[in-house]
Coordinates of C-alpha atoms in Angstrom, one line a residue:
M1 CA 45.5 3.6 -10.2
P2 CA 43.4 6.8 -9.8
G3 CA 43.5 9.2 -12.6
K4 CA 45.2 12.5 -12.3
F5 CA 42.8 15.4 -11.9
R6 CA 43.6 18.9 -10.7
M7 CA 41.7 22.1 -11.3
V8 CA 44.2 24.8 -12.4
R9 CA 41.9 27.8 -12.9
Q10 CA 38.1 28.9 -13.1
E11 CA 37.0 31.9 -15.3
F12 CA 33.8 33.6 -16.1
L13 CA 32.7 35.4 -19.3
I14 CA 30.9 38.7 -18.4
D15 CA 30.3 41.4 -21.0
G16 CA 32.7 39.7 -23.4
V17 CA 35.6 39.7 -20.8
W18 CA 37.0 36.3 -19.3
D19 CA 38.4 36.7 -15.7
G20 CA 38.6 34.3 -12.7
R21 CA 40.6 32.7 -10.1
S22 CA 43.7 30.5 -10.1
H23 CA 43.3 27.0 -8.4
D24 CA 46.8 25.8 -9.0
A25 CA 47.9 24.7 -5.4
V26 CA 48.0 21.5 -3.3
L27 CA 45.6 23.3 -0.8
R28 CA 43.8 26.4 -2.3
Q29 CA 42.2 28.3 0.5
F30 CA 39.6 31.0 -0.2
R31 CA 39.5 32.7 3.2
A32 CA 35.8 34.3 2.8
G33 CA 32.6 34.3 4.7
I34 CA 29.1 34.7 3.5
G35 CA 28.6 37.0 0.5
A36 CA 31.8 36.2 -1.2
G37 CA 30.3 33.8 -3.7
C38 CA 32.4 30.7 -3.1
S39 CA 29.5 28.3 -3.0
T40 CA 28.2 29.8 -6.3
A41 CA 31.9 29.3 -7.8
A42 CA 31.9 25.7 -6.7
E43 CA 28.4 24.8 -8.0
S44 CA 29.4 26.6 -11.4
A45 CA 32.8 24.8 -11.4
F46 CA 31.1 21.4 -11.6
A47 CA 28.4 22.5 -13.9
A48 CA 31.2 23.3 -16.3
L49 CA 32.3 19.7 -16.0
G50 CA 28.8 18.6 -17.3
A51 CA 27.1 18.1 -14.0
T52 CA 23.3 18.5 -14.0
G53 CA 22.7 18.6 -10.2
P54 CA 24.1 22.1 -9.3
V55 CA 21.6 24.9 -9.4
L56 CA 23.1 28.2 -10.7
T57 CA 21.6 31.4 -9.2
G58 CA 22.4 35.0 -8.8
V59 CA 25.3 36.4 -10.7
I60 CA 25.8 33.1 -12.9
V61 CA 22.2 33.6 -14.2
D62 CA 22.1 37.5 -14.3
Q63 CA 25.6 38.3 -15.7
V64 CA 27.7 35.2 -16.8
K65 CA 27.5 34.0 -20.3
A66 CA 30.0 31.1 -19.9
I67 CA 32.1 29.2 -17.5
R68 CA 35.5 27.8 -18.1
D69 CA 37.5 25.4 -16.0
T70 CA 41.3 24.5 -16.6
V71 CA 42.1 21.0 -15.4
E72 CA 45.1 19.0 -15.7
V73 CA 44.5 15.0 -16.2
D74 CA 46.6 12.2 -17.5
S75 CA 46.1 13.2 -21.2
G76 CA 47.2 16.9 -20.6
T77 CA 45.7 20.2 -19.7
W78 CA 42.2 20.7 -21.0
T79 CA 40.1 23.8 -21.1
V80 CA 36.3 23.0 -20.4
T81 CA 33.9 25.8 -21.4
L82 CA 30.2 25.8 -20.8
D83 CA 28.0 27.7 -22.7
L84 CA 24.8 28.5 -20.4
A85 CA 22.8 29.6 -23.2
G86 CA 23.4 26.5 -25.5
K87 CA 23.7 23.9 -22.8
E88 CA 27.1 22.5 -24.5
V89 CA 30.5 22.1 -23.1
E90 CA 33.6 22.6 -25.4
F91 CA 36.7 20.4 -24.3
L92 CA 40.1 21.7 -25.7
N93 CA 43.2 19.9 -25.4
T94 CA 45.8 22.8 -25.1
A95 CA 48.7 20.7 -26.3
T96 CA 47.4 18.7 -28.9
G97 CA 44.6 21.0 -30.1
E98 CA 41.8 18.2 -29.9
V99 CA 38.3 19.7 -29.6
R100 CA 35.2 18.1 -28.4
I101 CA 31.7 19.8 -28.3
L102 CA 29.2 17.8 -26.3
P103 CA 25.7 18.5 -24.9
V104 CA 25.0 18.6 -21.1
K105 CA 21.9 16.7 -21.6
P106 CA 22.1 14.7 -25.0
E107 CA 18.6 13.9 -26.6
G108 CA 20.0 11.6 -29.5
G109 CA 22.0 9.0 -27.6
E110 CA 25.3 10.7 -28.1
Q111 CA 28.0 11.1 -25.5
S112 CA 27.2 13.6 -22.8
A113 CA 29.8 16.0 -21.5
G114 CA 29.6 14.6 -18.0
S115 CA 30.6 11.1 -19.4
F116 CA 33.5 12.7 -21.2
T117 CA 34.8 14.3 -18.2
L118 CA 34.6 11.0 -16.4
E119 CA 36.8 9.6 -19.2
L120 CA 39.3 12.2 -18.7
M121 CA 39.3 11.4 -15.0
G122 CA 39.8 7.8 -15.6
I123 CA 36.4 6.5 -14.2
P124 CA 34.3 4.2 -16.4
S125 CA 30.9 5.4 -17.1
V126 CA 29.1 2.0 -16.1
E127 CA 25.5 1.7 -16.4
T128 CA 23.7 -1.2 -14.4
P129 CA 20.0 -2.1 -13.9
R130 CA 20.6 -0.9 -10.3
G131 CA 22.0 2.5 -11.3
R132 CA 25.0 4.2 -13.2
V133 CA 28.0 6.1 -12.8
T134 CA 27.3 9.8 -13.6
I135 CA 29.5 13.0 -13.1
D136 CA 26.7 14.1 -10.6
S137 CA 27.2 10.9 -8.5
V138 CA 31.1 11.3 -8.7
M139 CA 30.6 14.9 -7.7
A140 CA 29.0 14.0 -4.5
L141 CA 32.3 12.1 -3.6
L142 CA 34.5 15.0 -4.6
Y143 CA 32.6 18.0 -3.4
L144 CA 31.5 18.6 0.1
Q145 CA 28.7 21.2 -0.1
Q146 CA 28.1 23.8 2.5
A147 CA 24.2 23.2 2.2
Y148 CA 24.6 19.5 3.0
A149 CA 27.8 19.6 5.3
G150 CA 25.5 19.6 8.4
L151 CA 22.7 17.3 7.2
R152 CA 23.8 14.1 5.6
A153 CA 26.6 12.3 3.8
F154 CA 27.2 12.8 0.1
G155 CA 24.6 15.7 -0.4
G156 CA 21.7 15.2 -2.4
A157 CA 23.0 12.5 -4.8
N158 CA 20.8 9.8 -6.4
A159 CA 21.0 6.9 -3.9
Q160 CA 21.0 4.2 -6.7
D161 CA 23.6 6.0 -8.8
L162 CA 25.8 6.8 -5.7
A163 CA 25.7 3.1 -4.6
V164 CA 27.0 1.9 -8.2
T165 CA 29.6 4.8 -8.2
I166 CA 31.1 3.9 -4.8
E167 CA 31.3 0.2 -6.1
V168 CA 33.1 1.3 -9.3
V169 CA 35.5 3.8 -7.9
F170 CA 36.6 1.6 -4.8
G171 CA 36.8 -1.6 -7.2
L172 CA 33.8 -3.4 -5.6
L173 CA 31.7 -3.9 -8.7
D174 CA 32.2 -7.6 -9.4
E175 CA 30.8 -8.0 -12.9
K176 CA 31.0 -11.9 -12.6
A177 CA 28.8 -11.7 -9.3
A178 CA 26.3 -9.3 -11.1
K179 CA 26.2 -11.6 -13.9
L180 CA 25.7 -14.6 -11.8
K181 CA 23.1 -12.6 -9.6
A182 CA 21.3 -11.8 -12.9
Q183 CA 21.4 -15.4 -14.1
A184 CA 20.3 -16.7 -10.7
A185 CA 17.4 -14.2 -10.8
A186 CA 16.5 -15.3 -14.3
A187 CA 16.7 -19.0 -13.3
G188 CA 14.6 -18.4 -10.3
R189 CA 11.8 -16.6 -12.4
R190 CA 12.0 -19.5 -14.9
A191 CA 11.6 -22.2 -12.2
T192 CA 8.7 -20.0 -10.7
R193 CA 7.0 -19.7 -14.0
A194 CA 7.4 -23.5 -14.7
A195 CA 6.0 -24.3 -11.3
S196 CA 3.1 -21.9 -11.9
E197 CA 2.4 -23.3 -15.2
L198 CA 2.4 -26.9 -13.9
R199 CA 0.1 -25.9 -11.0
K200 CA -2.4 -24.3 -13.5
A201 CA -2.4 -27.3 -15.7
N202 CA -3.1 -29.7 -12.8
E203 CA -5.9 -27.4 -11.6
Q204 CA -7.3 -27.3 -15.1
R205 CA -7.2 -31.0 -15.2
L206 CA -8.8 -31.6 -11.8
S207 CA -11.5 -29.3 -13.0
Y208 CA -12.8 -31.9 -15.5
G209 CA -12.3 -34.9 -13.3
L210 CA -8.8 -36.2 -13.9
P211 CA -9.5 -38.5 -16.9
T212 CA -7.2 -40.9 -18.0
A213 CA -5.7 -41.0 -21.7
A214 CA -7.9 -44.0 -22.4
D215 CA -10.8 -42.1 -21.2
L216 CA -9.9 -39.2 -23.3
D217 CA -9.4 -41.4 -26.3
T218 CA -12.9 -43.0 -25.9
Q219 CA -14.5 -39.6 -25.5
A220 CA -12.7 -38.4 -28.7
A221 CA -13.9 -41.3 -30.7
A222 CA -17.5 -41.0 -29.6
A223 CA -17.5 -37.3 -30.3
A224 CA -15.9 -38.0 -33.8
K225 CA -18.6 -40.7 -34.5
T226 CA -21.4 -38.4 -33.4
A227 CA -20.0 -35.4 -35.6
D228 CA -19.7 -37.7 -38.6
T229 CA -23.4 -38.9 -38.1
A230 CA -24.6 -35.2 -37.7
A231 CA -22.7 -34.4 -40.9
A232 CA -24.1 -37.2 -43.0
E233 CA -27.6 -36.2 -41.7
G234 CA -27.0 -32.5 -42.7
Q235 CA -25.8 -33.7 -46.1
R236 CA -29.0 -35.6 -46.8
L237 CA -31.1 -32.7 -45.6
R238 CA -29.3 -30.3 -47.8
G239 CA -30.1 -32.6 -50.7
E240 CA -33.8 -32.7 -49.8
L241 CA -34.0 -29.0 -49.3
E242 CA -32.5 -28.2 -52.6
Q243 CA -35.2 -30.4 -54.3
H244 CA -38.1 -28.8 -52.3
R245 CA -36.7 -25.4 -52.7
G246 CA -37.1 -25.9 -56.6
V247 CA -40.7 -26.9 -56.1
L248 CA -41.2 -23.9 -53.8
T249 CA -39.6 -21.6 -56.5
G250 CA -42.2 -22.8 -59.0
R251 CA -45.0 -22.1 -56.6
V252 CA -43.7 -18.8 -55.8
Q253 CA -43.7 -17.9 -59.5
E254 CA -47.2 -19.1 -59.9
A255 CA -48.2 -17.1 -57.0
G256 CA -46.5 -14.0 -58.6
R257 CA -48.2 -14.7 -61.9
A258 CA -51.5 -14.8 -60.1
Q259 CA -50.8 -11.5 -58.4
T260 CA -50.1 -10.1 -61.7
G261 CA -53.4 -11.3 -63.1
M262 CA -55.1 -10.0 -59.9
V263 CA -53.5 -6.5 -60.6
E264 CA -54.4 -6.5 -64.3
A265 CA -58.2 -7.6 -63.3
A266 CA -58.3 -4.8 -60.9
A267 CA -57.0 -2.4 -63.5
A268 CA -59.8 -3.5 -66.1
C269 CA -62.3 -3.3 -63.4
D270 CA -61.4 0.3 -62.8
R271 CA -61.5 1.1 -66.5
T272 CA -64.9 -0.4 -66.9
Q273 CA -66.3 1.6 -63.9
Q274 CA -64.8 4.7 -65.3
A275 CA -66.7 4.0 -68.8
L276 CA -70.0 4.0 -66.9
G277 CA -69.7 7.7 -66.4
P278 CA -70.3 9.0 -69.8
L279 CA -73.1 6.5 -70.1
Y280 CA -75.0 7.8 -67.0
E281 CA -74.4 11.3 -68.6
K282 CA -75.9 10.4 -71.8
R283 CA -78.7 8.7 -70.2
G284 CA -79.6 11.9 -68.2
L285 CA -79.5 14.1 -71.3
A286 CA -81.8 11.5 -73.4
R287 CA -84.1 11.7 -70.4
Q288 CA -84.1 15.4 -70.3
T289 CA -84.8 15.5 -74.0
L290 CA -87.7 13.0 -73.7
Q291 CA -89.1 14.9 -70.7
R292 CA -89.2 18.1 -72.9
A293 CA -90.6 16.3 -75.8
Q294 CA -93.4 14.9 -73.7
E295 CA -94.1 18.2 -72.2
R296 CA -94.3 19.8 -75.6
L297 CA -97.0 17.3 -76.8
R298 CA -99.2 17.4 -73.7
P299 CA -102.1 19.6 -74.0
I300 CA -102.1 22.8 -72.2
T301 CA -104.7 22.9 -69.3
H302 CA -103.7 25.9 -67.4
C303 CA -103.1 29.5 -68.8
P304 CA -99.3 30.1 -68.6
E305 CA -100.1 33.7 -67.2
C306 CA -102.7 33.2 -64.5
E307 CA -102.3 29.6 -64.0
Q308 CA -106.2 29.2 -64.0
K309 CA -107.6 26.0 -65.7
L310 CA -108.8 26.7 -69.1
Q311 CA -112.3 26.2 -70.1
G312 CA -113.1 23.9 -72.9
R313 CA -113.3 26.8 -75.4
N314 CA -111.0 25.2 -77.9
G315 CA -113.0 23.4 -80.3
P316 CA -112.0 21.6 -83.6
G317 CA -110.5 23.5 -86.3
P318 CA -107.0 25.1 -86.9
V319 CA -107.2 27.5 -84.3
C320 CA -105.0 27.8 -81.5
P321 CA -106.4 26.1 -78.4
L322 CA -104.9 28.8 -76.1
C323 CA -105.6 31.9 -77.9
G324 CA -108.3 30.9 -80.2
Q325 CA -106.5 32.4 -83.1
P326 CA -106.2 30.4 -86.5
D327 CA -103.1 28.0 -86.4
A328 CA -102.4 26.9 -90.0
G329 CA -99.0 25.0 -88.9
R330 CA -100.5 23.3 -86.0
D331 CA -100.9 19.8 -87.8
A332 CA -97.2 20.0 -89.1
R333 CA -95.9 21.1 -85.7
M334 CA -97.7 18.4 -83.9
A335 CA -96.3 15.7 -86.3
R336 CA -92.9 17.2 -85.9
L337 CA -93.1 17.0 -82.1
A338 CA -94.5 13.5 -82.3
K339 CA -91.4 12.6 -84.3
E340 CA -89.0 14.4 -81.7
L341 CA -90.9 12.4 -79.0
E342 CA -90.3 9.0 -80.8
A343 CA -86.6 9.9 -81.4
A344 CA -86.2 10.9 -77.8
E345 CA -87.8 7.9 -76.5
K346 CA -85.5 5.7 -78.8
A347 CA -82.4 7.6 -77.5
A348 CA -83.5 7.1 -73.9
A349 CA -84.1 3.5 -74.5
A350 CA -80.8 3.2 -76.3
T351 CA -78.9 4.8 -73.3
D352 CA -80.6 2.5 -71.0
E353 CA -79.4 -0.3 -73.0
S354 CA -75.8 1.1 -73.1
L355 CA -75.8 1.8 -69.3
K356 CA -77.3 -1.8 -68.7
A357 CA -74.5 -3.3 -70.9
G358 CA -71.9 -1.1 -69.2
S359 CA -73.3 -2.4 -65.8
V360 CA -73.2 -6.0 -67.0
A361 CA -69.3 -5.3 -67.9
V362 CA -68.7 -3.8 -64.5
E363 CA -70.2 -6.7 -62.8
R364 CA -68.1 -9.1 -64.9
A365 CA -64.9 -7.1 -64.2
V366 CA -65.6 -7.1 -60.5
A367 CA -66.2 -10.7 -60.7
A368 CA -62.9 -11.2 -62.7
R369 CA -60.9 -9.1 -60.2
R370 CA -62.4 -11.1 -57.3
Q371 CA -61.6 -14.4 -59.0
A372 CA -58.0 -13.2 -59.6
E373 CA -57.7 -12.0 -55.9
E374 CA -58.9 -15.6 -54.8
E375 CA -56.5 -17.1 -57.3
A376 CA -53.6 -15.2 -55.9
R377 CA -54.6 -15.8 -52.4
R378 CA -54.8 -19.6 -53.2
A379 CA -51.4 -19.6 -55.0
A380 CA -49.8 -17.6 -52.2
G381 CA -51.3 -20.1 -49.6
R382 CA -50.1 -22.9 -51.5
A383 CA -46.5 -21.7 -51.6
E384 CA -46.5 -20.9 -47.8
A385 CA -48.2 -24.2 -47.1
Y386 CA -45.5 -25.8 -49.0
R387 CA -42.7 -23.9 -47.3
V388 CA -44.1 -24.8 -44.0
A389 CA -44.7 -28.3 -44.6
E390 CA -41.6 -29.1 -46.6
I391 CA -39.0 -26.4 -46.2
A392 CA -39.1 -25.2 -42.6
P393 CA -39.0 -28.6 -41.0
R394 CA -35.9 -29.5 -43.0
E395 CA -34.3 -26.3 -42.5
T396 CA -34.9 -26.8 -38.6
A397 CA -33.4 -30.3 -38.8
L398 CA -30.3 -29.0 -40.8
A399 CA -29.7 -26.3 -38.3
Q400 CA -30.1 -29.0 -35.3
A401 CA -27.8 -31.4 -37.4
G402 CA -25.2 -28.6 -37.8
A403 CA -25.4 -27.6 -34.1
A404 CA -24.9 -31.2 -33.1
E405 CA -22.0 -31.6 -35.6
R406 CA -20.4 -28.6 -34.0
E407 CA -20.8 -29.6 -30.5
A408 CA -19.7 -33.0 -31.2
R409 CA -16.5 -31.4 -33.0
A410 CA -16.0 -29.1 -30.1
R411 CA -16.1 -32.3 -27.8
W412 CA -13.6 -33.9 -29.8
A413 CA -11.4 -31.0 -29.9
A414 CA -11.6 -30.6 -26.2
A415 CA -10.7 -34.3 -25.7
R416 CA -7.8 -34.0 -28.1
E417 CA -6.7 -30.9 -26.2
R418 CA -6.9 -32.7 -22.9
R419 CA -5.2 -35.6 -24.3
K420 CA -2.3 -33.2 -25.3
E421 CA -2.5 -31.7 -21.8
L422 CA -1.5 -34.8 -20.3
A423 CA 1.7 -35.1 -22.3
R424 CA 2.3 -31.4 -21.5
I425 CA 1.7 -31.8 -17.8
Q426 CA 4.4 -34.5 -17.9
E427 CA 6.8 -32.1 -20.0
L428 CA 5.9 -29.4 -17.3
E429 CA 7.0 -31.5 -14.6
R430 CA 10.2 -32.5 -16.2
E431 CA 10.8 -28.8 -17.0
A432 CA 9.8 -27.7 -13.6
G433 CA 12.1 -30.0 -12.0
Q434 CA 15.0 -29.1 -14.4
A435 CA 14.3 -25.4 -13.8
K436 CA 14.2 -25.7 -10.0
E437 CA 17.6 -27.6 -10.2
E438 CA 19.2 -24.9 -12.5
A439 CA 17.9 -22.2 -10.2
Q440 CA 19.5 -23.9 -7.2
Q441 CA 22.7 -24.0 -9.0
A442 CA 22.8 -20.6 -10.2
Q443 CA 21.8 -19.4 -6.7
D444 CA 24.8 -21.4 -5.3
A445 CA 27.0 -19.9 -7.9
W446 CA 25.9 -16.4 -7.1
A447 CA 26.2 -17.0 -3.4
A448 CA 29.8 -18.0 -3.7
A449 CA 30.5 -15.1 -6.0
E450 CA 28.7 -12.7 -3.7
G451 CA 30.4 -14.1 -0.6
D452 CA 33.7 -13.1 -2.3
A453 CA 32.4 -9.6 -3.4
Q454 CA 31.2 -9.1 0.2
E455 CA 34.4 -10.1 1.5
R456 CA 36.2 -7.6 -0.6
R457 CA 33.6 -5.0 0.3
A458 CA 34.1 -5.7 4.1
K459 CA 37.8 -5.3 3.7
M460 CA 37.5 -2.0 1.8
A461 CA 34.9 -0.7 4.3
A462 CA 37.2 -1.6 7.2
D463 CA 40.3 0.1 5.6
L464 CA 38.2 3.2 5.1
S465 CA 36.7 2.8 8.5
L466 CA 40.2 2.8 10.0
L467 CA 41.2 6.1 8.1
F468 CA 37.8 7.6 8.9
A469 CA 38.1 6.8 12.7
E470 CA 41.6 8.2 12.9
K471 CA 40.6 11.5 11.4
L472 CA 37.3 12.0 13.2
M473 CA 38.9 11.1 16.5
A474 CA 41.6 13.5 15.8
M475 CA 39.0 16.1 15.1
A476 CA 36.8 15.6 18.2
P477 CA 38.3 13.3 20.6
D478 CA 36.1 14.2 23.5
K479 CA 33.0 13.7 21.4
V480 CA 33.6 10.4 19.3
R481 CA 34.1 7.0 21.2
S482 CA 33.8 4.9 17.8
A483 CA 33.5 5.7 14.1
S484 CA 33.1 3.4 11.1
L485 CA 31.7 3.3 7.6
D486 CA 28.6 1.1 6.8
P487 CA 29.9 -1.7 4.4
K488 CA 26.6 -1.4 2.3
T489 CA 26.4 2.3 1.9
F490 CA 29.8 3.6 3.1
N491 CA 27.7 6.2 5.1
P492 CA 29.4 7.2 8.4
R493 CA 28.4 5.9 11.8
V494 CA 29.4 7.6 14.9
N495 CA 29.2 6.4 18.3
G496 CA 27.2 3.5 16.9
R497 CA 24.7 5.8 15.2
P498 CA 24.1 6.9 11.7
L499 CA 24.5 10.6 10.9
R500 CA 20.8 11.3 10.8
R501 CA 20.5 10.5 14.5
L502 CA 23.4 12.7 15.9
A503 CA 22.6 15.9 17.6
R504 CA 23.0 18.7 15.0
S505 CA 23.5 21.5 17.4
A506 CA 26.9 20.0 18.3
G507 CA 28.3 20.3 14.9
L508 CA 29.3 16.7 15.0
I509 CA 27.6 16.0 11.6
S510 CA 29.7 18.8 9.8
I511 CA 32.8 17.3 11.4
A512 CA 32.0 13.7 10.5
N513 CA 31.2 14.8 6.8
T514 CA 34.6 16.7 6.8
A515 CA 36.4 13.6 8.0
L516 CA 34.7 11.5 5.5
H517 CA 35.8 13.5 2.5
L518 CA 39.2 13.7 3.8
T519 CA 39.3 9.9 4.1
L520 CA 38.2 9.8 0.4
L521 CA 41.1 12.1 -0.5
E522 CA 43.6 10.0 1.4
A523 CA 42.1 6.7 0.0
A524 CA 42.4 8.2 -3.5
A525 CA 46.1 9.2 -2.9
T526 CA 47.3 6.0 -1.2
M527 CA 45.0 3.0 -2.3
P528 CA 46.0 1.7 -5.8
D529 CA 42.5 0.0 -6.2
V530 CA 40.7 3.2 -5.8
L531 CA 39.6 5.0 -9.0
L532 CA 38.6 8.3 -7.5
P533 CA 40.8 11.3 -8.2
A534 CA 42.9 12.7 -5.3
F535 CA 40.9 15.8 -5.4
Q536 CA 38.2 17.6 -3.0
W537 CA 36.4 20.7 -3.0
V538 CA 35.3 21.5 0.6
D539 CA 32.9 24.4 0.7
A540 CA 32.5 26.1 4.3
P541 CA 32.2 22.7 6.1
L542 CA 32.7 24.1 9.5
D543 CA 29.9 26.8 9.6
G544 CA 27.6 24.6 11.7
I545 CA 30.2 23.9 14.6
G546 CA 29.2 27.1 16.5
G547 CA 31.4 29.5 18.3
G548 CA 33.0 30.1 21.7
P549 CA 36.1 28.1 23.0
Q550 CA 34.6 24.7 22.2
G551 CA 33.8 25.7 18.6
E552 CA 37.2 27.2 18.2
R553 CA 38.8 24.1 19.5
L554 CA 36.9 21.8 17.1
V555 CA 37.5 24.1 14.0
A556 CA 41.2 24.2 14.8
A557 CA 41.5 20.4 15.2
A558 CA 39.3 20.0 11.9
L559 CA 41.6 22.2 10.1
Q560 CA 44.8 20.6 11.4
V561 CA 43.5 17.2 10.3
L562 CA 42.9 18.7 6.8
A563 CA 46.3 20.1 6.7
D564 CA 47.9 16.8 7.7
T565 CA 45.9 15.1 4.9
T566 CA 47.2 17.2 2.1
R567 CA 50.0 15.9 0.3
P568 CA 51.8 16.3 -3.2
G569 CA 49.8 15.0 -6.1
A570 CA 46.5 15.7 -4.2
Q571 CA 44.5 18.9 -4.5
V572 CA 42.0 20.5 -2.0
I573 CA 40.1 23.6 -2.6
L574 CA 38.8 25.0 0.6
S575 CA 36.5 27.9 1.4
T576 CA 36.4 28.8 5.1
P577 CA 36.7 32.0 7.0
Q578 CA 39.0 30.5 9.5
D579 CA 42.8 30.7 9.3
L580 CA 44.8 27.5 8.2
V581 CA 47.7 25.7 9.6
A582 CA 50.7 26.7 7.6
V583 CA 51.6 23.7 5.5
P584 CA 53.9 23.7 2.3
G585 CA 51.8 24.1 -0.9
T586 CA 49.2 26.3 0.5
V587 CA 47.8 29.3 -1.3
T588 CA 45.3 31.6 0.6
T589 CA 43.3 34.3 -1.3
D590 CA 41.1 36.6 1.1
L591 CA 37.6 37.4 -0.3
D592 CA 34.7 39.2 1.2
S593 CA 31.3 40.7 0.0
D594 CA 33.3 43.5 -1.8
N595 CA 36.1 41.4 -3.3
R596 CA 34.1 38.4 -4.4
F597 CA 35.3 35.1 -5.9
I598 CA 34.0 36.3 -9.5
P599 CA 36.4 39.5 -9.8
H600 CA 34.7 41.3 -12.5
A601 CA 31.2 40.8 -11.6
R602 CA 29.0 44.0 -11.5
P603 CA 27.4 44.8 -8.3
E604 CA 23.9 43.5 -7.9
T605 CA 22.5 46.9 -7.8
D606 CA 23.9 47.5 -11.3
A607 CA 22.5 44.5 -13.0
A608 CA 22.8 46.1 -16.5
G609 CA 26.4 47.5 -15.9
G610 CA 27.6 50.9 -16.7
L611 CA 29.7 52.4 -19.1
D612 CA 32.3 53.4 -16.7
H613 CA 32.7 49.8 -15.5
V614 CA 36.0 48.5 -16.4
P615 CA 36.9 45.0 -15.5
A616 CA 40.3 44.5 -13.9
Q617 CA 42.7 42.0 -15.4
S618 CA 42.9 38.6 -13.4
S619 CA 46.6 39.1 -12.7
A620 CA 45.8 42.0 -10.5
R621 CA 43.2 40.1 -8.7
D622 CA 45.7 37.4 -7.5
E623 CA 48.1 40.0 -5.8
T624 CA 46.4 39.4 -2.4
D625 CA 47.3 35.6 -2.7
S626 CA 49.8 34.6 -0.2
L627 CA 52.0 31.4 -0.6
V628 CA 53.0 29.5 2.4
D629 CA 56.2 27.5 1.5

């Protein structure tokens, strides 16, 4: 059975004052045209219940701080208050005092305000891979928006969520069929995956020649033998290399010692060559001393003044041969000079001998250096020759043996893997066959369950189509030849066409959408399997019908059908400028651009509000309501 849901009152908080309108009637009409704010009120009413689809503009954004709905449900009377700034909804049970504060858009996985509203309505918040039941998708079934009345069915609701919502509220969501469908899909994927794996395994086996198990065993044995042989050869070469590397180490050390000796010989040669410098200097000084001694003993043959050759005037005797004066110390001076000359000659000879000895030492040091260089070169050559002759070939052979072993091991592993693949292919063939059989069984089970579900869907669609056709033909008998609801989407079809292909200028889309929502209202009130509340908010659905006698006739017929559909236990909130047929339980309130739906809203030209603005009490605003008994 559908849950009870009636909207008793709607209020708005402006400048700290709550005021609004009463909705407590079987048929509540707000007789108003453009500018009265009825569409804004309808959007805000569902926004207060947690819906995210309504777009709030105008006075709601500029002046209203909070919106409050008073609703009656099976669990009692609740006031539902939306804080526009905080985006939170407070639910208060007026009888028990129970309070729930829930976000409109939860971020941490907590319950949303919309899902709690569905709980109060008695509609489960079902979530499936195809879509989910939300307050917005339910709102599309309970609210005929003026903006969509002449365009398409169910307004701008999400198609996936709307489909799941229709299945839930009309009792068409077969969990067993859905589970079997999911199982069939999973079994089909498993079968496809098993067949794909089997095909890939066969293609891979075909790529290397379809060997048999015996062929693969033979290949594995040959590869293992080759790998063992290569491993033994590698072990032998590693032993030889260890021995020869020891010899090479000795030769490298010998070459190092020879290099050290060469360096020391070069240093000694440098020191010896550096020692020749002082010897050359001493020899030069000795030769200068000898030259001066020789010059002093050499007879003077020219005058130091005029440089003329002296005549042989100097005879014997102790006179100066230059000036002819007596020279008593000439003999002693000559003897001294002779001694100095002899000493200079000896010193020059000594320096020549020292320099000769130094030159001999240098020659010996150079020879020693050259010998050390040659010895170092020979030692390095012996080490390199030994490495080339003994080490390098064995290292190359060892690398080749390792490569051969790795290649043989790889062939052995490949043969083993291919041997396993043969067994895997047999297992895959068995699994593919089993998966195919399971997929077929799951498909058959789902087909059977789907058949039952489709039968229930077809029956529900037929029952609703009958109600829809009765109402639509009563509204426009001269325009409608046939009318039904699509069993898949429950969208209307009029004269064999969907709504999108109907002529909009004739107003038939608006009439069809009105008949559709009245069909939902009657189904909710009369069909026990329908979970949809017997509630409809219809916002100016007949604006697109047009004027003139024909338009007036269509409007009158539509309003007559609406009046005939209302019944106790249901509720319709209607905004339209036309007069209603008098039926029991109807309350009509006249509104216009001056007396708007929100009674204490400030004029748009006075957005800030003046100090002289005193909001009237809500009781005074309902004095113009007229109750038709």
